[in-house]
Coordinates of C-alpha atoms in Angstrom, one line a residue:
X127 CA 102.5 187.4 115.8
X128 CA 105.6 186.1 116.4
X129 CA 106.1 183.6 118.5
X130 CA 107.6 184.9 122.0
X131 CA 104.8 187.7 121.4
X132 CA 102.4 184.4 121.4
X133 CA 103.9 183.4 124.8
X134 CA 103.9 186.7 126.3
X135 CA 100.3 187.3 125.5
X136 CA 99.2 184.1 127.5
X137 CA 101.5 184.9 130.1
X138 CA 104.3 182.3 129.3
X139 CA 107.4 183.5 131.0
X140 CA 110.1 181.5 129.3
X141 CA 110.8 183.0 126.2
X142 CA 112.1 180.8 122.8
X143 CA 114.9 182.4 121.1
X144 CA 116.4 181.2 117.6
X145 CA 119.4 178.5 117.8
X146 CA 121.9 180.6 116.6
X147 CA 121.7 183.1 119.7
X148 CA 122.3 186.8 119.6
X149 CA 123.7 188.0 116.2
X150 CA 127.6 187.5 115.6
X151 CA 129.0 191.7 114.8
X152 CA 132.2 191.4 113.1
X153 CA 134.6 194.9 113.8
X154 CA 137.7 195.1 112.1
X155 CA 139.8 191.6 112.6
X156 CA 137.4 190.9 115.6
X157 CA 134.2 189.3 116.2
X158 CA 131.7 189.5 118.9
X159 CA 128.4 188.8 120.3
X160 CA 126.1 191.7 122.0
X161 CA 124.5 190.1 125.7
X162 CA 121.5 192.5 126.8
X163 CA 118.0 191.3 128.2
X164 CA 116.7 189.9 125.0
X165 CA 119.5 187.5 124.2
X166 CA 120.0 186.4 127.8
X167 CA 118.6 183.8 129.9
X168 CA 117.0 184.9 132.7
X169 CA 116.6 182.5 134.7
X170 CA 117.5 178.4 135.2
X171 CA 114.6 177.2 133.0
X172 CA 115.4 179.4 130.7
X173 CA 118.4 178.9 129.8
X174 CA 117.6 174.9 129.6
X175 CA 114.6 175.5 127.2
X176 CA 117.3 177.9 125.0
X177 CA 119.5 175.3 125.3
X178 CA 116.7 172.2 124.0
X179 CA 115.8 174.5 121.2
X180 CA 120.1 173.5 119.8
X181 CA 119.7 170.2 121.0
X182 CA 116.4 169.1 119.4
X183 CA 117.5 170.6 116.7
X184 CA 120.7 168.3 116.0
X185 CA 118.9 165.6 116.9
X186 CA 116.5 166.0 114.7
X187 CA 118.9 165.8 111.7
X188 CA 120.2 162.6 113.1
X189 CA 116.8 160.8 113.8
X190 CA 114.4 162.2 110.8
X191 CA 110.3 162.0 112.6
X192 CA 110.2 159.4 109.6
X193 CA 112.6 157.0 111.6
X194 CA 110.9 157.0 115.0
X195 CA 107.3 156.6 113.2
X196 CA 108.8 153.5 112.1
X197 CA 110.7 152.1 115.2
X198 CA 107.0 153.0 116.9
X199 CA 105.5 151.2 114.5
X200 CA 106.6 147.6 115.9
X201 CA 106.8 148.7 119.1
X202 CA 105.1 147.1 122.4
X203 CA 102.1 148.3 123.3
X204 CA 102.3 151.7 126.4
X205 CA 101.1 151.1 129.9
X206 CA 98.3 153.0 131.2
X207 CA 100.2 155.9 133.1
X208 CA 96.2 157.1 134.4
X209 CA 95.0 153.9 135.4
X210 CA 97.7 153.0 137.5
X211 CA 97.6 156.2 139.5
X212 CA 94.2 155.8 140.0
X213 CA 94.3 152.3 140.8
X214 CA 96.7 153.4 143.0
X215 CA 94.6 155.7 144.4
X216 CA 91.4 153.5 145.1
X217 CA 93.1 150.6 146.7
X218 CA 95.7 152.5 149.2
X219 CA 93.1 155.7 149.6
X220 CA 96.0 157.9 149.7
X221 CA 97.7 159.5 146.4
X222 CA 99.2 157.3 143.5
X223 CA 102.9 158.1 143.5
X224 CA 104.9 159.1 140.7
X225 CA 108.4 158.1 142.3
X226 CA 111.7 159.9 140.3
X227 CA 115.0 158.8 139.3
X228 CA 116.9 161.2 139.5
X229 CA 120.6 162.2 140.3
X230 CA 120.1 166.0 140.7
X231 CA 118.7 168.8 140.3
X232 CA 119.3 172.7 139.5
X233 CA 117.8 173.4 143.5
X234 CA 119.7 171.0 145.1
X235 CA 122.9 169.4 142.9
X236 CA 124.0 166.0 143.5
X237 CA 121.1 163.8 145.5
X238 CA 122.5 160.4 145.4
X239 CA 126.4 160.0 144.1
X240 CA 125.9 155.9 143.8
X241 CA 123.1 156.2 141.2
X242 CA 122.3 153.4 139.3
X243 CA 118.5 154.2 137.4
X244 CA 117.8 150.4 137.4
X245 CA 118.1 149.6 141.1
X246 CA 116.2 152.6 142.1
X247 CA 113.6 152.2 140.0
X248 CA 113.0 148.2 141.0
X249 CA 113.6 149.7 144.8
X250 CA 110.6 152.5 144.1
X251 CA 108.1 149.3 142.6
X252 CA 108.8 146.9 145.4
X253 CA 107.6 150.4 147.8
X254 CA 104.8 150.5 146.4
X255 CA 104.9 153.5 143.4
X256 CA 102.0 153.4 140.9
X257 CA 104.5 155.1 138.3
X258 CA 107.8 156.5 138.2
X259 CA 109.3 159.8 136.2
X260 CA 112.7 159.9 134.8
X261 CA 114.7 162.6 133.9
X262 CA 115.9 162.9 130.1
X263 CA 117.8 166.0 129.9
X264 CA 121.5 165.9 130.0
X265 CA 122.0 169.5 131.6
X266 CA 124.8 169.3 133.8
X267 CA 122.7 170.6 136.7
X268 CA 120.3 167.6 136.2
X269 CA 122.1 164.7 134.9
X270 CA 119.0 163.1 132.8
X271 CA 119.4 160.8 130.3
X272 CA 117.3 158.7 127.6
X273 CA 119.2 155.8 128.3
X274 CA 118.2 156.1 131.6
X275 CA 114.5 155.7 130.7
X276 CA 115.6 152.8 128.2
X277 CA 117.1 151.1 130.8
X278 CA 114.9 151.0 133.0
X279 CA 112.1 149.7 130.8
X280 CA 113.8 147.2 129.2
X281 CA 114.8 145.8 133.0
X282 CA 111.5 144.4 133.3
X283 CA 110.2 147.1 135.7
X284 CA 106.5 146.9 134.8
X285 CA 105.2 150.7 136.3
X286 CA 104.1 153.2 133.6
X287 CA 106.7 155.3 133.5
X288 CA 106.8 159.4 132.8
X289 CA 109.4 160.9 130.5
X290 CA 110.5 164.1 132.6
X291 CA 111.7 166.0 129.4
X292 CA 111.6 169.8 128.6
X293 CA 109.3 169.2 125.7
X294 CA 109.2 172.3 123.2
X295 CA 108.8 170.5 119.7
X296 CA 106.6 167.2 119.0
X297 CA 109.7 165.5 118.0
X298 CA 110.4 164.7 121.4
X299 CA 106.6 162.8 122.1
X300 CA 107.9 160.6 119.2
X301 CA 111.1 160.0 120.7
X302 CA 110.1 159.4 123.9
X303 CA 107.6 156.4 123.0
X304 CA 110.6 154.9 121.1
X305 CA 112.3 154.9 124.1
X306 CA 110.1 153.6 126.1
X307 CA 107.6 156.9 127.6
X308 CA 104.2 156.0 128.5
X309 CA 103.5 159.3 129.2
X310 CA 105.5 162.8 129.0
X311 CA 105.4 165.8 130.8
X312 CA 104.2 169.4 128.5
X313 CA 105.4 172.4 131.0
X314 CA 102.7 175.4 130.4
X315 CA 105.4 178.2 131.6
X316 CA 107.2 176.9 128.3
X317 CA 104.5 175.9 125.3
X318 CA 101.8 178.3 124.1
X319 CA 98.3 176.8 124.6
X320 CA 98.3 175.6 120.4
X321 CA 101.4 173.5 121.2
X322 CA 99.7 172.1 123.8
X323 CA 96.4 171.3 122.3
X324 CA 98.6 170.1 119.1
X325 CA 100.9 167.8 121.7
X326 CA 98.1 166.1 123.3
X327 CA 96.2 165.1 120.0
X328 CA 100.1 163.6 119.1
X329 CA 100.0 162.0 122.8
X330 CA 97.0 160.3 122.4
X331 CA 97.6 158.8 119.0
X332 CA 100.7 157.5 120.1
X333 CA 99.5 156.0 123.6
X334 CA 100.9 158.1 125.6
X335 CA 99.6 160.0 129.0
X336 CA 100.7 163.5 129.3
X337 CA 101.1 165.1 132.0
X338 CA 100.6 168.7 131.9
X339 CA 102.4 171.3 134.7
X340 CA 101.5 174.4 136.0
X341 CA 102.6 176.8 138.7
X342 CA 100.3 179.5 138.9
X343 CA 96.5 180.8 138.7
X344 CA 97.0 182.1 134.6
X345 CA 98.5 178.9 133.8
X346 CA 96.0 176.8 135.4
X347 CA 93.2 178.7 133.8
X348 CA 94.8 178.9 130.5
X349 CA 95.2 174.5 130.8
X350 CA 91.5 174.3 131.9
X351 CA 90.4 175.9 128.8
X352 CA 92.2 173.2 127.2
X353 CA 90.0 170.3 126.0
X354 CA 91.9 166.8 126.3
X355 CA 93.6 166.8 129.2
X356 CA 93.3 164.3 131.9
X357 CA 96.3 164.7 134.3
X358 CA 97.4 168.3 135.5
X359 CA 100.5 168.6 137.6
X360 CA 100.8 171.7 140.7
X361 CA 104.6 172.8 140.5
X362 CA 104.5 174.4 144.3
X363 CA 108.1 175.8 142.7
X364 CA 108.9 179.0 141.9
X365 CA 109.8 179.1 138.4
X366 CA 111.9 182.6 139.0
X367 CA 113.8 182.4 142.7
X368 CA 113.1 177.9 142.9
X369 CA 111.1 178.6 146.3
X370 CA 108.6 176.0 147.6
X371 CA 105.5 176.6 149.0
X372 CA 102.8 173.6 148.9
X373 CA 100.2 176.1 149.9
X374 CA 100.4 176.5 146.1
X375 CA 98.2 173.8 145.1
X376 CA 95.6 174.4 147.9
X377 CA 95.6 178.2 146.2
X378 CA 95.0 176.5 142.5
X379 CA 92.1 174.4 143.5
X380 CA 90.1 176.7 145.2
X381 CA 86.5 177.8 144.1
X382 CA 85.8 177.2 141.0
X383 CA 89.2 175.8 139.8
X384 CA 88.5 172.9 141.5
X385 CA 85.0 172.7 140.8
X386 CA 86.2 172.9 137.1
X387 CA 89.0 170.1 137.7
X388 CA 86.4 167.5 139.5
X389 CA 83.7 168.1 136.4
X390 CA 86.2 167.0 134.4
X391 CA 87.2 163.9 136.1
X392 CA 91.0 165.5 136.1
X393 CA 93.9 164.1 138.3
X394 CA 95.6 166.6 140.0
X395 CA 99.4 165.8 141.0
X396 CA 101.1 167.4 143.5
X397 CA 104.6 168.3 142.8
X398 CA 107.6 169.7 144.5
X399 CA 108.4 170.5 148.6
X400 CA 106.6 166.8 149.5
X401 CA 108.7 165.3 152.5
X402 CA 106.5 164.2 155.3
X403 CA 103.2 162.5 155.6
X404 CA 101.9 165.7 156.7
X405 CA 102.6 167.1 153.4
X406 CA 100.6 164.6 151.3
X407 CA 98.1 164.8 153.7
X408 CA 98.0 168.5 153.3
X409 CA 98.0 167.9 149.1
X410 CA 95.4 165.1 149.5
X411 CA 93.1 167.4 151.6
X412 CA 93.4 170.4 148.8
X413 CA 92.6 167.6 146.1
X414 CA 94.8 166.1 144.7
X415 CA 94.7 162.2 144.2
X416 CA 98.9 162.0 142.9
X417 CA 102.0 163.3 143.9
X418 CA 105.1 163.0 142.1
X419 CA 108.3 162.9 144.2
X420 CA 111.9 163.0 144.1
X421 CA 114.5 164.2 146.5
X422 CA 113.0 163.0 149.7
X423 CA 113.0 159.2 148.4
X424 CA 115.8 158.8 146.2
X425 CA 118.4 160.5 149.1
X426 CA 117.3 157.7 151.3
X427 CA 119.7 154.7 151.4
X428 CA 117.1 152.6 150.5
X429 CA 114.5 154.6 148.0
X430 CA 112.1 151.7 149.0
X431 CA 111.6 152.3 152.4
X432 CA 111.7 156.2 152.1
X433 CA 108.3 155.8 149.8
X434 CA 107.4 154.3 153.5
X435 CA 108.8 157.0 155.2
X436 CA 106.9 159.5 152.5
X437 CA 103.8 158.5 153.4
X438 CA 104.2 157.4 157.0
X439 CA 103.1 154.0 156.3
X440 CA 103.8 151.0 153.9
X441 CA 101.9 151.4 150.6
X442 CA 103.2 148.3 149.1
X443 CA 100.3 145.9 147.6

């Protein structure tokens, strides 16, 4: 099978196209490109995963996987992304946070126009995160950046921090740890359930956490029957129209879901629409024990004291 026929038989809803897009037709002097369904993004994420798929690929012929084994080689030791959170979990009894630097996002655009990566992520440790997430990609509607994630690690910040990349090819995992990952986030709408399987085995050997997202009941299933994983993360956004709605992970750890997810000793992180204390509370209740948020905190003129705000109380040890 080929592989978007792979995807669409587990009900993976981002397609992967080839990097050269949709065939170049060549008409007299002129030359031109055919758009229809097949060769057009339809949606955000879609057109960012079409988008890695050129990007990995140049950087791939830059940094050879034979480099980065190398560089990892005499690298510091990861932190422990899981421990923390639960650590986090145990001593405040409320959900470890996963606080994000980020500058925007496709929902929202700009969140904070004075963004400096290193201040926020010393102001989300003094509040009291367990771990923070940064954003790698460099899409324009998201403003990530590697250097970001170097940065901050090599500023002495000591949480365990998440690279919040659009992984589609292993070569990122590796590139990640050499810039500092200790885990890295596998998105289930975008990677059949072997790349998964595969990613975690390449995870593990390297140190790193992953944290693996879904947003719905087939993709929550399709993880579960995954052996390996010990963090899943609830998306309560809509991958299609970008609408939140936190009853989401209440929905995906019903019955025996969540029965499933507590045999296995799993933590559950809640992700997306989390503003108030109400909201965690409401997460916390459907089970989860981590929530990773962005917007509400790093809008806030201090990030510090919206973690505070967050979680109506100060969780800072």
């Amino acid at each position: 099978m080929l592989q978007n026929e792979v995807a669409a038989s587990q009900g993976i809803r981002i397609r992967r196209r080839p990097p050269s897009g949709p065939p170049l037709h060549y008409v007299g002097p002129f030359e031109f490109r055919l758009q229809n369904e097949g060769n057009t993004p339809r949606n955000i994420l879609e057109e960012i995963v079409w988008h890695k798929d050129v990007e990995v690929s140049q950087m791939k012929e830059k940094k050879p996987l034979l480099s980065l084994k190398k560089v990892i080689e005499n690298s510091p030791p990861t932190r422990d992304f899981v421990g923390a959170l639960k650590a986090a979990h145990l001593q405040t009894g409320l959900p470890g946070l996963i606080a994000e630097v980020k500058k925007a996002s496709p929902s929202r655009g700009i969140l904070r126009e004075n963004f400096d990566p290193v201040e926020i992520a010393r102001a989300y440790e003094k509040g009291g995160a367990a771990c923070l997430s940064v954003l790698t990609d460099e899409n324009s509607s998201i403003k990530g950046s590697f250097e970001n994630l170097e940065a901050i690690r090599n500023a002495g910040v000591k949480c365990p921090l998440l690279c919040k990349e659009f992984v589609i090819d292993a070569w990122q995992i590796y590139y990640a740890r050499i810039k500092g990952a200790d885990a890295i986030l596998l998105i289930a709408a975008v990677l059949p359930d072997l790349d998964i399987r595969y990613m975690i085995k390449i995870c593990k050997m390297l140190g790193l956490a992953a944290l693996v997202e879904v947003h719905d009941e087939r993709e929550m299933d399709r993880v579960l029957g995954i052996e390996g994983i010990e963090l899943i993360g609830i998306n309560n956004r809509n991958l299609e129209t970008f609408e939140v709605d936190i009853s989401n992970t209440k929905k995906l750890l019903e019955g025996e879901r969540g029965q499933m997810i507590r045999k296995k000793d799993i933590i559950v992180v809640g992700e997306s629409g989390l503003f108030t204390p109400d909201d965690v509370a409401y997460v916390q209740e459907a089970g989860v024990k981590a929530v990773l948020v962005g917007e509400s905190i790093v809008k806030q003129s201090d990030p510090g004291k919206g973690i505070s705000g967050l979680f109506g109380k100060d969780i800072s040890l």
